[in-house]
CSV table of C-alpha atoms in Angstrom, one decimal:
chain,number,residue,atom,x,y,z
A,2,MET,CA,-58.3,77.9,-32.9
A,3,SER,CA,-60.7,77.8,-30.0
A,4,ALA,CA,-61.1,80.6,-27.5
A,5,LEU,CA,-59.1,78.6,-25.0
A,6,GLU,CA,-56.3,77.5,-27.4
A,7,PRO,CA,-53.1,79.1,-26.2
A,8,ARG,CA,-51.8,81.4,-28.9
A,9,GLU,CA,-48.4,80.7,-30.3
A,10,ALA,CA,-47.2,84.1,-29.1
A,11,GLY,CA,-43.7,84.8,-30.4
A,12,ALA,CA,-43.1,81.2,-31.7
A,13,ASP,CA,-40.7,81.5,-34.5
A,14,ALA,CA,-42.2,84.9,-35.4
A,15,ASP,CA,-40.2,87.7,-37.0
A,16,VAL,CA,-41.1,90.2,-34.3
A,17,ASP,CA,-38.9,91.3,-31.4
A,18,ILE,CA,-41.2,90.9,-28.4
A,19,ALA,CA,-39.2,93.6,-26.6
A,20,THR,CA,-40.5,96.1,-29.2
A,21,VAL,CA,-44.1,95.1,-29.0
A,22,PRO,CA,-46.2,97.5,-26.9
A,23,ALA,CA,-47.3,96.1,-23.6
A,24,ARG,CA,-50.7,94.7,-23.5
A,25,SER,CA,-53.3,96.1,-21.2
A,26,PRO,CA,-53.6,94.1,-18.0
A,27,GLY,CA,-57.4,94.1,-18.3
A,28,PRO,CA,-60.4,96.4,-18.5
A,29,ARG,CA,-60.6,97.0,-14.8
A,30,ALA,CA,-57.0,96.7,-13.8
A,31,ALA,CA,-54.9,99.5,-12.5
A,32,HIS,CA,-53.6,102.0,-15.1
A,33,ASP,CA,-50.4,100.9,-16.8
A,34,ASP,CA,-48.2,103.7,-15.6
A,35,THR,CA,-45.1,103.7,-13.5
A,36,LYS,CA,-46.8,104.9,-10.3
A,37,GLY,CA,-48.2,103.0,-7.4
A,38,SER,CA,-47.1,99.8,-5.6
A,39,VAL,CA,-48.5,96.5,-4.6
A,40,LEU,CA,-49.3,97.9,-1.2
A,41,ASP,CA,-50.8,101.2,-2.2
A,42,GLY,CA,-54.5,102.0,-1.4
A,43,ASP,CA,-55.7,100.4,-4.6
A,44,HIS,CA,-53.9,97.1,-4.1
A,45,ARG,CA,-53.2,96.6,-0.4
A,46,ALA,CA,-56.2,94.4,0.5
A,47,LEU,CA,-55.8,92.3,-2.7
A,48,SER,CA,-52.1,91.9,-2.3
A,49,ILE,CA,-52.3,90.8,1.3
A,50,GLY,CA,-55.2,88.5,0.5
A,51,ILE,CA,-53.7,86.6,-2.4
A,52,VAL,CA,-50.2,86.4,-0.8
A,53,SER,CA,-51.9,84.9,2.3
A,54,VAL,CA,-53.5,82.3,0.0
A,55,VAL,CA,-50.0,81.4,-1.3
A,56,LEU,CA,-48.7,81.4,2.2
A,57,LEU,CA,-51.4,78.9,3.3
A,58,ILE,CA,-50.7,76.6,0.3
A,59,ALA,CA,-46.9,76.8,1.1
A,60,PHE,CA,-47.5,75.9,4.8
A,61,GLU,CA,-49.7,73.0,3.8
A,62,ALA,CA,-47.1,71.6,1.4
A,63,THR,CA,-44.4,71.6,4.0
A,64,ALA,CA,-46.5,70.6,7.0
A,65,VAL,CA,-48.5,67.9,5.4
A,66,GLY,CA,-45.3,66.3,3.9
A,67,THR,CA,-43.9,66.0,7.4
A,68,ALA,CA,-47.0,64.4,8.8
A,69,MET,CA,-47.6,62.0,5.9
A,70,PRO,CA,-45.3,59.1,7.0
A,71,VAL,CA,-47.1,58.9,10.3
A,72,ALA,CA,-50.5,58.9,8.7
A,73,ALA,CA,-49.5,56.2,6.3
A,74,ARG,CA,-48.2,53.9,9.0
A,75,GLU,CA,-51.3,54.5,11.2
A,76,LEU,CA,-53.6,53.8,8.2
A,77,ASN,CA,-51.6,50.7,7.1
A,78,GLY,CA,-50.9,52.4,3.8
A,79,VAL,CA,-47.2,52.4,3.5
A,80,SER,CA,-47.4,50.2,0.4
A,81,VAL,CA,-49.3,52.9,-1.5
A,82,TYR,CA,-47.6,55.8,0.2
A,83,ALA,CA,-46.4,57.3,-3.1
A,84,PHE,CA,-50.0,57.7,-4.3
A,85,ALA,CA,-50.7,60.2,-1.6
A,86,PHE,CA,-48.4,62.5,-3.5
A,87,SER,CA,-49.2,61.5,-7.1
A,88,ALA,CA,-53.0,61.8,-6.5
A,89,TYR,CA,-52.5,65.5,-5.6
A,90,PHE,CA,-50.4,66.2,-8.7
A,91,THR,CA,-52.5,64.3,-11.2
A,92,THR,CA,-55.9,65.9,-10.2
A,93,SER,CA,-54.2,69.3,-10.0
A,94,LEU,CA,-53.4,69.0,-13.7
A,95,PHE,CA,-57.1,68.7,-14.5
A,96,GLY,CA,-57.9,71.6,-12.2
A,97,MET,CA,-55.5,73.8,-14.0
A,98,VAL,CA,-57.1,73.3,-17.4
A,99,LEU,CA,-60.6,73.7,-15.9
A,100,ALA,CA,-59.5,76.9,-14.2
A,101,GLY,CA,-58.1,78.3,-17.4
A,102,GLN,CA,-61.4,78.0,-19.2
A,103,TRP,CA,-63.4,79.1,-16.2
A,104,SER,CA,-61.3,82.3,-15.7
A,105,ASP,CA,-61.3,83.3,-19.3
A,106,ARG,CA,-65.0,82.8,-19.6
A,107,SER,CA,-66.2,84.6,-16.4
A,108,GLY,CA,-63.1,85.8,-14.5
A,109,PRO,CA,-61.0,84.2,-11.8
A,110,LEU,CA,-63.4,84.7,-8.9
A,111,GLY,CA,-65.4,81.5,-9.2
A,112,SER,CA,-62.4,79.3,-9.8
A,113,LEU,CA,-60.6,80.8,-6.8
A,114,THR,CA,-63.5,80.3,-4.5
A,115,ALA,CA,-64.3,76.8,-5.7
A,116,GLY,CA,-60.6,75.9,-5.5
A,117,MET,CA,-60.1,77.1,-1.9
A,118,SER,CA,-63.3,75.2,-0.9
A,119,ALA,CA,-62.1,72.0,-2.5
A,120,PHE,CA,-58.6,72.5,-1.0
A,121,ALA,CA,-60.1,72.8,2.5
A,122,ALA,CA,-62.5,69.9,1.9
A,123,GLY,CA,-59.7,67.6,0.8
A,124,LEU,CA,-57.7,68.4,3.9
A,125,LEU,CA,-60.7,67.6,6.1
A,126,LEU,CA,-61.4,64.4,4.2
A,127,SER,CA,-57.7,63.2,4.6
A,128,GLY,CA,-57.6,64.4,8.2
A,129,THR,CA,-60.7,62.3,9.2
A,130,ALA,CA,-60.0,59.3,6.9
A,131,GLY,CA,-60.2,55.8,8.5
A,132,THR,CA,-58.4,54.0,5.6
A,133,MET,CA,-55.5,54.9,3.4
A,134,TRP,CA,-57.6,55.0,0.2
A,135,LEU,CA,-60.0,57.5,1.7
A,136,PHE,CA,-56.9,59.5,2.7
A,137,ILE,CA,-55.6,59.4,-0.9
A,138,LEU,CA,-59.1,60.5,-2.1
A,139,GLY,CA,-58.8,63.5,0.1
A,140,ARG,CA,-55.4,64.3,-1.4
A,141,ALA,CA,-57.0,64.1,-4.9
A,142,VAL,CA,-59.8,66.5,-3.9
A,143,GLN,CA,-57.1,68.8,-2.5
A,144,GLY,CA,-55.1,68.7,-5.7
A,145,LEU,CA,-58.1,69.6,-7.8
A,146,GLY,CA,-58.6,72.6,-5.5
A,147,GLY,CA,-54.9,73.5,-5.7
A,148,GLY,CA,-55.0,73.5,-9.5
A,149,LEU,CA,-58.1,75.7,-9.6
A,150,VAL,CA,-56.4,78.2,-7.2
A,151,ILE,CA,-53.0,78.6,-8.8
A,152,VAL,CA,-54.2,79.4,-12.3
A,153,ALA,CA,-56.9,81.8,-10.9
A,154,LEU,CA,-54.2,83.7,-9.0
A,155,TYR,CA,-52.2,84.2,-12.2
A,156,VAL,CA,-55.3,85.6,-13.9
A,157,VAL,CA,-55.9,88.0,-11.0
A,158,VAL,CA,-52.3,89.3,-11.3
A,159,SER,CA,-52.7,89.8,-15.0
A,160,ARG,CA,-55.9,91.8,-14.6
A,161,ALA,CA,-55.4,93.7,-11.4
A,162,TYR,CA,-51.8,94.7,-11.6
A,163,ALA,CA,-50.1,97.0,-14.1
A,164,GLU,CA,-47.2,95.3,-15.9
A,165,HIS,CA,-44.5,97.1,-13.9
A,166,LEU,CA,-46.0,95.8,-10.6
A,167,ARG,CA,-46.2,92.2,-11.6
A,168,PRO,CA,-42.5,91.3,-10.8
A,169,ALA,CA,-43.1,92.6,-7.3
A,170,ILE,CA,-46.2,90.5,-6.6
A,171,MET,CA,-44.5,87.5,-8.1
A,172,ALA,CA,-41.6,88.1,-5.7
A,173,ALA,CA,-44.0,88.3,-2.8
A,174,PHE,CA,-45.4,84.9,-3.9
A,175,ALA,CA,-41.9,83.5,-3.7
A,176,ALA,CA,-41.2,85.2,-0.4
A,177,SER,CA,-44.3,83.7,1.1
A,178,TRP,CA,-42.6,80.3,1.0
A,179,VAL,CA,-39.7,81.3,3.2
A,180,VAL,CA,-41.3,81.1,6.6
A,181,PRO,CA,-43.3,77.9,5.9
A,182,SER,CA,-40.2,76.2,4.5
A,183,VAL,CA,-38.4,76.8,7.8
A,184,VAL,CA,-41.2,76.7,10.3
A,185,GLY,CA,-43.6,74.2,8.6
A,186,PRO,CA,-41.7,70.9,9.2
A,187,LEU,CA,-40.9,71.9,12.8
A,188,ALA,CA,-44.5,72.9,13.6
A,189,ALA,CA,-46.0,69.9,11.9
A,190,GLY,CA,-43.6,67.6,13.8
A,191,THR,CA,-44.5,69.1,17.1
A,192,ILE,CA,-48.2,68.9,16.4
A,193,THR,CA,-47.9,65.3,15.2
A,194,GLU,CA,-46.0,64.3,18.3
A,195,HIS,CA,-48.2,66.0,20.9
A,196,LEU,CA,-51.7,66.2,19.2
A,197,GLY,CA,-51.6,63.6,16.4
A,198,TRP,CA,-51.1,63.8,12.6
A,199,ARG,CA,-54.8,64.5,12.0
A,200,TRP,CA,-54.6,67.9,13.5
A,201,VAL,CA,-52.1,69.0,10.8
A,202,PHE,CA,-54.8,68.4,8.2
A,203,VAL,CA,-58.0,69.5,10.0
A,204,GLY,CA,-56.4,72.6,11.5
A,205,ILE,CA,-55.4,74.2,8.2
A,206,PRO,CA,-58.9,74.7,6.7
A,207,ALA,CA,-59.8,77.2,9.5
A,208,LEU,CA,-57.0,79.4,8.1
A,209,VAL,CA,-58.8,79.7,4.7
A,210,VAL,CA,-61.3,82.2,6.0
A,211,PHE,CA,-59.0,85.2,6.5
A,212,PRO,CA,-57.4,85.3,3.0
A,213,LEU,CA,-60.7,84.7,1.3
A,214,ALA,CA,-62.5,87.4,3.3
A,215,LEU,CA,-59.7,89.9,2.4
A,216,ALA,CA,-59.1,89.0,-1.2
A,217,LEU,CA,-62.6,88.1,-2.7
A,218,PRO,CA,-64.1,91.6,-2.4
A,219,ALA,CA,-61.0,93.1,-4.0
A,220,ILE,CA,-61.0,90.5,-6.8
A,221,ARG,CA,-64.7,91.1,-7.4
A,222,ARG,CA,-63.9,94.8,-7.8
A,223,THR,CA,-60.8,94.6,-10.0
A,224,ALA,CA,-60.7,91.3,-11.8
A,225,SER,CA,-64.1,89.7,-12.0
A,226,GLY,CA,-66.1,89.0,-15.2
A,227,PRO,CA,-64.7,88.2,-18.7
A,228,ALA,CA,-61.7,90.1,-20.0
A,229,ASP,CA,-63.9,91.8,-22.6
A,230,PRO,CA,-67.4,92.3,-21.2
A,231,GLN,CA,-68.7,93.3,-24.6
A,232,ALA,CA,-67.6,90.1,-26.3
A,233,PRO,CA,-70.0,87.0,-26.3
A,234,VAL,CA,-69.1,84.4,-23.7
A,235,ALA,CA,-67.3,81.5,-25.4
A,236,PRO,CA,-68.8,78.0,-24.7
A,237,TRP,CA,-67.0,75.5,-22.7
A,238,ASP,CA,-64.4,73.7,-24.8
A,239,ARG,CA,-65.3,70.1,-24.1
A,240,ARG,CA,-62.3,68.8,-26.2
A,241,ARG,CA,-59.9,70.5,-23.8
A,242,ILE,CA,-61.8,69.1,-20.8
A,243,ARG,CA,-61.3,65.6,-22.3
A,244,LEU,CA,-57.6,66.3,-22.9
A,245,ALA,CA,-57.3,67.5,-19.3
A,246,LEU,CA,-58.8,64.2,-18.1
A,247,ALA,CA,-56.4,62.3,-20.4
A,248,ILE,CA,-53.3,64.2,-19.1
A,249,SER,CA,-54.3,63.5,-15.5
A,250,ALA,CA,-54.9,59.8,-16.1
A,251,GLY,CA,-51.8,59.4,-18.2
A,252,ALA,CA,-49.6,61.1,-15.6
A,253,GLY,CA,-51.1,58.8,-12.9
A,254,LEU,CA,-50.5,55.6,-14.9
A,255,LEU,CA,-46.8,56.6,-15.5
A,256,GLN,CA,-46.4,57.4,-11.8
A,257,TYR,CA,-47.7,53.9,-11.0
A,258,ALA,CA,-45.5,52.2,-13.6
A,259,GLY,CA,-42.5,54.0,-12.2
A,260,GLN,CA,-43.2,52.7,-8.7
A,261,GLU,CA,-43.8,49.1,-9.7
A,262,LEU,CA,-40.7,47.8,-11.5
A,263,ARG,CA,-42.3,44.7,-13.1
A,264,TRP,CA,-42.8,43.6,-16.7
A,265,LEU,CA,-46.5,44.1,-16.2
A,266,SER,CA,-45.8,47.7,-15.4
A,267,LEU,CA,-45.1,48.2,-19.1
A,268,LEU,CA,-48.8,48.0,-19.8
A,269,PRO,CA,-49.8,51.0,-17.6
A,270,ALA,CA,-46.7,52.9,-18.8
A,271,ALA,CA,-47.8,52.4,-22.5
A,272,ALA,CA,-51.3,53.4,-21.7
A,273,GLY,CA,-50.0,56.5,-19.9
A,274,VAL,CA,-47.9,57.5,-22.9
A,275,ALA,CA,-50.8,57.0,-25.3
A,276,LEU,CA,-53.0,59.3,-23.2
A,277,LEU,CA,-50.3,61.9,-22.5
A,278,VAL,CA,-48.9,62.5,-26.0
A,279,PRO,CA,-52.1,63.8,-27.7
A,280,ALA,CA,-53.1,65.6,-24.5
A,281,VAL,CA,-49.8,67.5,-24.2
A,282,ARG,CA,-50.0,68.5,-27.9
A,283,GLY,CA,-53.5,69.8,-27.5
A,284,LEU,CA,-53.0,71.7,-24.2
A,285,LEU,CA,-49.6,73.3,-24.6
A,286,PRO,CA,-48.8,76.0,-27.3
A,287,ARG,CA,-47.6,74.7,-30.6
A,288,GLY,CA,-43.9,74.5,-30.6
A,289,THR,CA,-43.4,73.9,-26.9
A,290,VAL,CA,-41.7,70.5,-27.3
A,291,ARG,CA,-39.2,71.9,-29.8
A,292,ALA,CA,-38.5,75.1,-27.8
A,293,ALA,CA,-39.9,77.5,-30.4
A,294,ARG,CA,-39.0,81.1,-29.5
A,295,GLY,CA,-41.3,83.2,-27.3
A,296,LEU,CA,-44.2,81.8,-25.3
A,297,PRO,CA,-43.5,78.1,-26.1
A,298,SER,CA,-40.0,78.3,-24.7
A,299,VAL,CA,-41.2,80.2,-21.6
A,300,ILE,CA,-43.6,77.3,-20.9
A,301,LEU,CA,-41.1,74.6,-21.7
A,302,LEU,CA,-38.5,76.2,-19.4
A,303,ARG,CA,-40.9,76.3,-16.5
A,304,GLY,CA,-41.3,72.6,-16.7
A,305,ILE,CA,-37.6,71.9,-17.1
A,306,ALA,CA,-36.7,74.1,-14.1
A,307,ALA,CA,-39.4,72.8,-11.8
A,308,GLY,CA,-39.2,69.2,-12.7
A,309,SER,CA,-35.4,68.8,-12.6
A,310,PHE,CA,-35.1,70.7,-9.3
A,311,ILE,CA,-38.0,69.0,-7.5
A,312,ALA,CA,-37.0,65.5,-8.7
A,313,ALA,CA,-33.5,66.1,-7.3
A,314,GLU,CA,-34.6,67.8,-4.1
A,315,SER,CA,-36.9,64.9,-3.2
A,316,PHE,CA,-33.9,62.6,-2.8
A,317,VAL,CA,-31.6,65.0,-0.8
A,318,PRO,CA,-32.9,64.2,2.7
A,319,LEU,CA,-33.0,60.5,1.9
A,320,MET,CA,-29.4,60.6,0.7
A,321,LEU,CA,-28.3,62.4,3.9
A,322,VAL,CA,-30.1,60.0,6.2
A,323,THR,CA,-29.1,56.7,4.5
A,324,GLN,CA,-25.6,57.6,3.3
A,325,ARG,CA,-24.3,60.1,5.9
A,326,GLY,CA,-26.3,59.1,9.0
A,327,LEU,CA,-28.1,62.4,9.6
A,328,SER,CA,-31.4,62.4,11.5
A,329,VAL,CA,-34.5,63.1,9.5
A,330,THR,CA,-34.8,66.6,11.1
A,331,LEU,CA,-31.3,67.6,10.3
A,332,ALA,CA,-31.6,66.3,6.8
A,333,GLY,CA,-34.7,68.4,6.2
A,334,LEU,CA,-33.2,71.5,7.8
A,335,SER,CA,-30.2,71.2,5.4
A,336,LEU,CA,-32.6,72.6,2.8
A,337,ALA,CA,-34.2,75.3,4.9
A,338,VAL,CA,-31.7,78.0,3.9
A,339,GLY,CA,-32.9,77.5,0.4
A,340,GLY,CA,-36.1,79.3,1.2
A,341,LEU,CA,-34.2,82.5,1.9
A,342,THR,CA,-32.1,82.4,-1.2
A,343,TRP,CA,-35.1,81.5,-3.3
A,344,ALA,CA,-36.8,84.7,-2.1
A,345,LEU,CA,-33.6,86.6,-2.7
A,346,GLY,CA,-33.5,85.4,-6.3
A,347,SER,CA,-37.1,86.4,-6.8
A,348,TRP,CA,-36.4,89.8,-5.2
A,349,ILE,CA,-33.5,90.4,-7.6
A,350,GLN,CA,-35.6,89.7,-10.7
A,351,ALA,CA,-38.2,92.2,-9.5
A,352,ARG,CA,-35.7,95.1,-9.4
A,353,PRO,CA,-36.5,97.6,-12.3
A,354,TRP,CA,-32.8,97.6,-13.4
A,355,THR,CA,-32.9,93.9,-14.1
A,356,GLU,CA,-35.7,94.1,-16.7
A,357,PRO,CA,-33.4,94.7,-19.8
A,358,TYR,CA,-31.3,91.7,-18.7
A,359,ARG,CA,-34.1,89.3,-17.8
A,360,GLU,CA,-33.1,86.7,-20.3
A,361,ARG,CA,-29.5,86.7,-19.2
A,362,LEU,CA,-30.6,86.5,-15.6
A,363,VAL,CA,-32.7,83.4,-16.4
A,364,VAL,CA,-29.8,81.7,-18.2
A,365,LEU,CA,-27.6,82.4,-15.2
A,366,GLY,CA,-30.3,81.0,-12.9
A,367,MET,CA,-30.5,77.7,-14.8
A,368,VAL,CA,-26.7,77.4,-14.8
A,369,LEU,CA,-26.8,77.8,-11.0
A,370,VAL,CA,-29.5,75.1,-10.7
A,371,ALA,CA,-27.5,72.7,-12.9
A,372,VAL,CA,-24.4,73.2,-10.8
A,373,ALA,CA,-26.2,72.8,-7.5
A,374,ILE,CA,-27.9,69.5,-8.6
A,375,ALA,CA,-24.6,68.2,-9.9
A,376,ALA,CA,-22.7,69.1,-6.7
A,377,ALA,CA,-25.2,67.6,-4.3
A,378,PRO,CA,-24.2,63.9,-4.7
A,379,SER,CA,-20.6,64.8,-3.9
A,380,VAL,CA,-21.4,64.1,-0.3
A,381,LEU,CA,-21.6,60.4,-1.3
A,382,ILE,CA,-17.8,60.7,-0.9
A,383,ALA,CA,-17.1,60.4,2.8
A,384,ALA,CA,-14.4,63.1,2.8
A,385,VAL,CA,-16.8,65.7,1.5
A,386,PRO,CA,-18.4,67.6,4.5
A,387,VAL,CA,-22.2,67.4,4.7
A,388,TRP,CA,-22.6,71.2,4.7
A,389,VAL,CA,-21.7,71.1,1.0
A,390,VAL,CA,-25.3,70.0,0.2
A,391,ALA,CA,-26.8,73.0,2.2
A,392,ALA,CA,-24.4,75.4,0.4
A,393,ALA,CA,-25.1,73.9,-3.0
A,394,TRP,CA,-28.9,73.9,-2.5
A,395,ALA,CA,-28.8,77.6,-1.4
A,396,VAL,CA,-27.1,78.4,-4.7
A,397,GLY,CA,-29.7,76.3,-6.6
A,398,CYS,CA,-32.6,78.0,-4.9
A,399,LEU,CA,-31.1,81.4,-5.7
A,400,GLY,CA,-31.3,80.4,-9.4
A,401,MET,CA,-34.8,79.0,-9.1
A,402,GLY,CA,-36.1,82.1,-7.5
A,403,ALA,CA,-35.0,84.2,-10.5
A,404,VAL,CA,-36.2,81.6,-13.0
A,405,ILE,CA,-39.6,80.7,-11.7
A,406,SER,CA,-40.7,84.3,-11.0
A,407,SER,CA,-39.3,85.5,-14.4
A,408,THR,CA,-41.2,82.8,-16.3
A,409,SER,CA,-44.4,84.0,-14.6
A,410,VAL,CA,-43.6,87.6,-15.5
A,411,LEU,CA,-42.8,86.7,-19.1
A,412,LEU,CA,-45.9,84.6,-19.5
A,413,LEU,CA,-48.1,87.6,-18.6
A,414,GLN,CA,-46.2,89.9,-20.9
A,415,LEU,CA,-46.8,87.6,-23.8
A,416,SER,CA,-50.5,86.9,-23.1
A,417,ALA,CA,-53.5,88.9,-24.2
A,418,PRO,CA,-56.0,89.5,-21.4
A,419,GLU,CA,-58.5,87.0,-22.9
A,420,GLU,CA,-55.8,84.4,-23.0
A,421,ALA,CA,-54.3,84.8,-19.6
A,422,GLY,CA,-56.2,81.9,-18.1
A,423,ALA,CA,-55.4,79.4,-20.9
A,424,ASN,CA,-51.7,80.4,-21.0
A,425,SER,CA,-51.4,80.3,-17.2
A,426,ALA,CA,-52.9,76.9,-17.2
A,427,ALA,CA,-50.4,75.8,-19.8
A,428,LEU,CA,-47.5,77.1,-17.6
A,429,GLN,CA,-48.8,75.3,-14.6
A,430,ILE,CA,-49.4,72.1,-16.6
A,431,SER,CA,-45.8,72.2,-17.8
A,432,ASP,CA,-44.7,72.6,-14.2
A,433,GLY,CA,-46.9,69.9,-12.7
A,434,LEU,CA,-46.5,67.4,-15.5
A,435,SER,CA,-42.7,67.6,-15.4
A,436,ASN,CA,-42.7,67.1,-11.7
A,437,VAL,CA,-44.7,63.8,-12.1
A,438,LEU,CA,-42.7,62.6,-15.1
A,439,LEU,CA,-39.2,63.4,-13.8
A,440,LEU,CA,-40.0,62.1,-10.3
A,441,ALA,CA,-41.2,58.8,-12.0
A,442,VAL,CA,-38.0,58.6,-14.1
A,443,GLY,CA,-35.8,59.4,-11.1
A,444,GLY,CA,-37.7,57.0,-8.9
A,445,ALA,CA,-37.5,54.2,-11.4
A,446,ALA,CA,-33.7,54.7,-11.9
A,447,PHE,CA,-33.2,54.9,-8.1
A,448,ALA,CA,-35.1,51.6,-7.5
A,449,ALA,CA,-33.5,49.8,-10.4
A,450,LEU,CA,-30.0,50.5,-9.1
A,451,GLY,CA,-30.6,49.3,-5.6
A,452,GLY,CA,-32.3,52.2,-4.0
A,453,GLY,CA,-35.4,50.3,-2.9
A,454,ALA,CA,-39.0,51.3,-3.3
A,455,VAL,CA,-39.3,55.0,-3.1
A,456,GLY,CA,-42.6,55.0,-1.3
A,457,HIS,CA,-41.2,52.7,1.5
A,458,ALA,CA,-38.0,54.6,1.7
A,459,VAL,CA,-39.6,58.0,2.3
A,460,SER,CA,-42.2,56.7,4.7
A,461,ALA,CA,-39.6,55.3,7.1
A,462,HIS,CA,-36.0,55.8,7.6
A,463,ALA,CA,-35.4,52.6,5.7
A,464,ALA,CA,-33.6,52.1,2.4
A,465,THR,CA,-30.4,51.7,4.5
A,466,GLY,CA,-29.3,49.3,1.8
A,467,SER,CA,-29.5,52.0,-0.9
A,468,HIS,CA,-26.4,52.0,-3.0
A,469,PRO,CA,-24.6,55.3,-3.7
A,470,THR,CA,-24.9,54.7,-7.5
A,471,ALA,CA,-28.7,54.8,-7.1
A,472,PHE,CA,-28.5,58.4,-5.9
A,473,ALA,CA,-26.0,59.4,-8.6
A,474,ALA,CA,-28.5,58.0,-11.2
A,475,VAL,CA,-31.0,60.6,-10.0
A,476,PHE,CA,-28.9,63.7,-9.5
A,477,LEU,CA,-26.6,63.6,-12.6
A,478,PRO,CA,-29.4,63.2,-15.2
A,479,MET,CA,-31.4,65.9,-13.5
A,480,ALA,CA,-28.3,68.2,-13.7
A,481,GLY,CA,-28.2,67.5,-17.4
A,482,VAL,CA,-31.9,68.4,-17.8
A,483,ALA,CA,-31.3,71.7,-15.9
A,484,ALA,CA,-28.3,72.4,-18.2
A,485,ALA,CA,-30.5,72.0,-21.2
A,486,GLY,CA,-32.8,74.5,-19.6
A,487,ALA,CA,-30.0,77.1,-19.8
A,488,TRP,CA,-30.1,76.7,-23.6
A,489,VAL,CA,-33.9,77.0,-23.7
A,490,ALA,CA,-33.6,80.2,-21.6
A,491,THR,CA,-31.8,81.8,-24.6
A,492,ARG,CA,-35.0,81.5,-26.7
A,493,LEU,CA,-37.5,83.4,-24.5
A,494,HIS,CA,-37.8,86.3,-26.9
A,495,ALA,CA,-38.5,86.2,-30.6
A,496,GLU,CA,-35.9,87.1,-33.3
A,497,PRO,CA,-35.9,90.9,-34.1
A,498,VAL,CA,-37.1,92.0,-37.5
A,499,ARG,CA,-34.4,92.0,-40.1
A,500,ALA,CA,-34.2,95.0,-42.5
């Protein structure tokens, strides 16, 4: 096993993880006692800095998505609109693996700095692009930076915060999405209408300076360098780099095949599968696919939760616009309350009294997600009021807040300090890859049943000919995937030792 190979922590082991002493968060992290908070003197600058980074990424995700259709139309790129999204996800998968190795070898500082720089450079490239393919290239550069950043942040949390503080900082990460989810689309729409879509892209990089200036000195002090300074530095694992390239390329080919429903699309689909299968087996912990107990199930659950929810959510505004006649703004705002309930779910899992019941909380969260996804297409029936979608999505986001933050907390509990980077990368790969795959599956089902091309439908208000069955073919299978996640959530801890 290489230094970067994720350990099969708790997988079918005969140890009760709950009885295993907590691992140290790192050689320079805060003492693992019950004192302090994420805003005390030792952590204040670091907490504000890294939460600001997440806030920036959240605002970009919501604002750029709003401006994207206008950019595609102006650059004559509506026909390749979907690639502006898939380019980000596919390159971020490679960035996650690279960040895992980088962080475990020399600490998260370099990965975080390079990631934020690439993130800003990608935004500038897209914002100044004269052609759609140059715009997509900028999105790819931005995705690489995003992958580097998110894994580095997890390693920072594992090293700089004692175990009892980690649920609180994860809750802060979730809460930082609330304001952008409500304000982002409105702000981006106003800027696009009065100043132009390019300002949405080129204006965000200027905001990078503050979080970096605040966080980097604190990270250098508390979380820089290898986890064990006395141990020899492991060489770069070139095999894992090749697997990372394969998983990115494979995901991109499958995304393309899902958008082009032709017999010739079977060729890129087959090539994508051929690249993905060995890459997934090599980059995720052994036992992930079969939901082995412990760490593998934590990583699998993250993918199931994120993929099923995002794939369904992507079609909610389109369903409300084409089937119930709502404006694009009202359709988007129907999901805004979800940001508040997501933060509430994350806040609940961070309460000390929930720790003994974390697994039950996650099971309940996945049940709420499944129910919400299944309830959303009920508005295809004219007699069902539109507000049912907003209520259902608020419930689903409550469950997601508890599940996503809890999987992050459990990952760090089950990871040794020297493995935090690799395991965090595996968690994010599961998240990102499931988004790509389930979006491709949902998009293919939607198009096959009369929904029209997903890229064209999202870029305009079109798809007015979409058949209600096409939407049901997206939501109901995703509800089934989320329900399967409730079972996986019962396997997050290993079996106790039998006398």
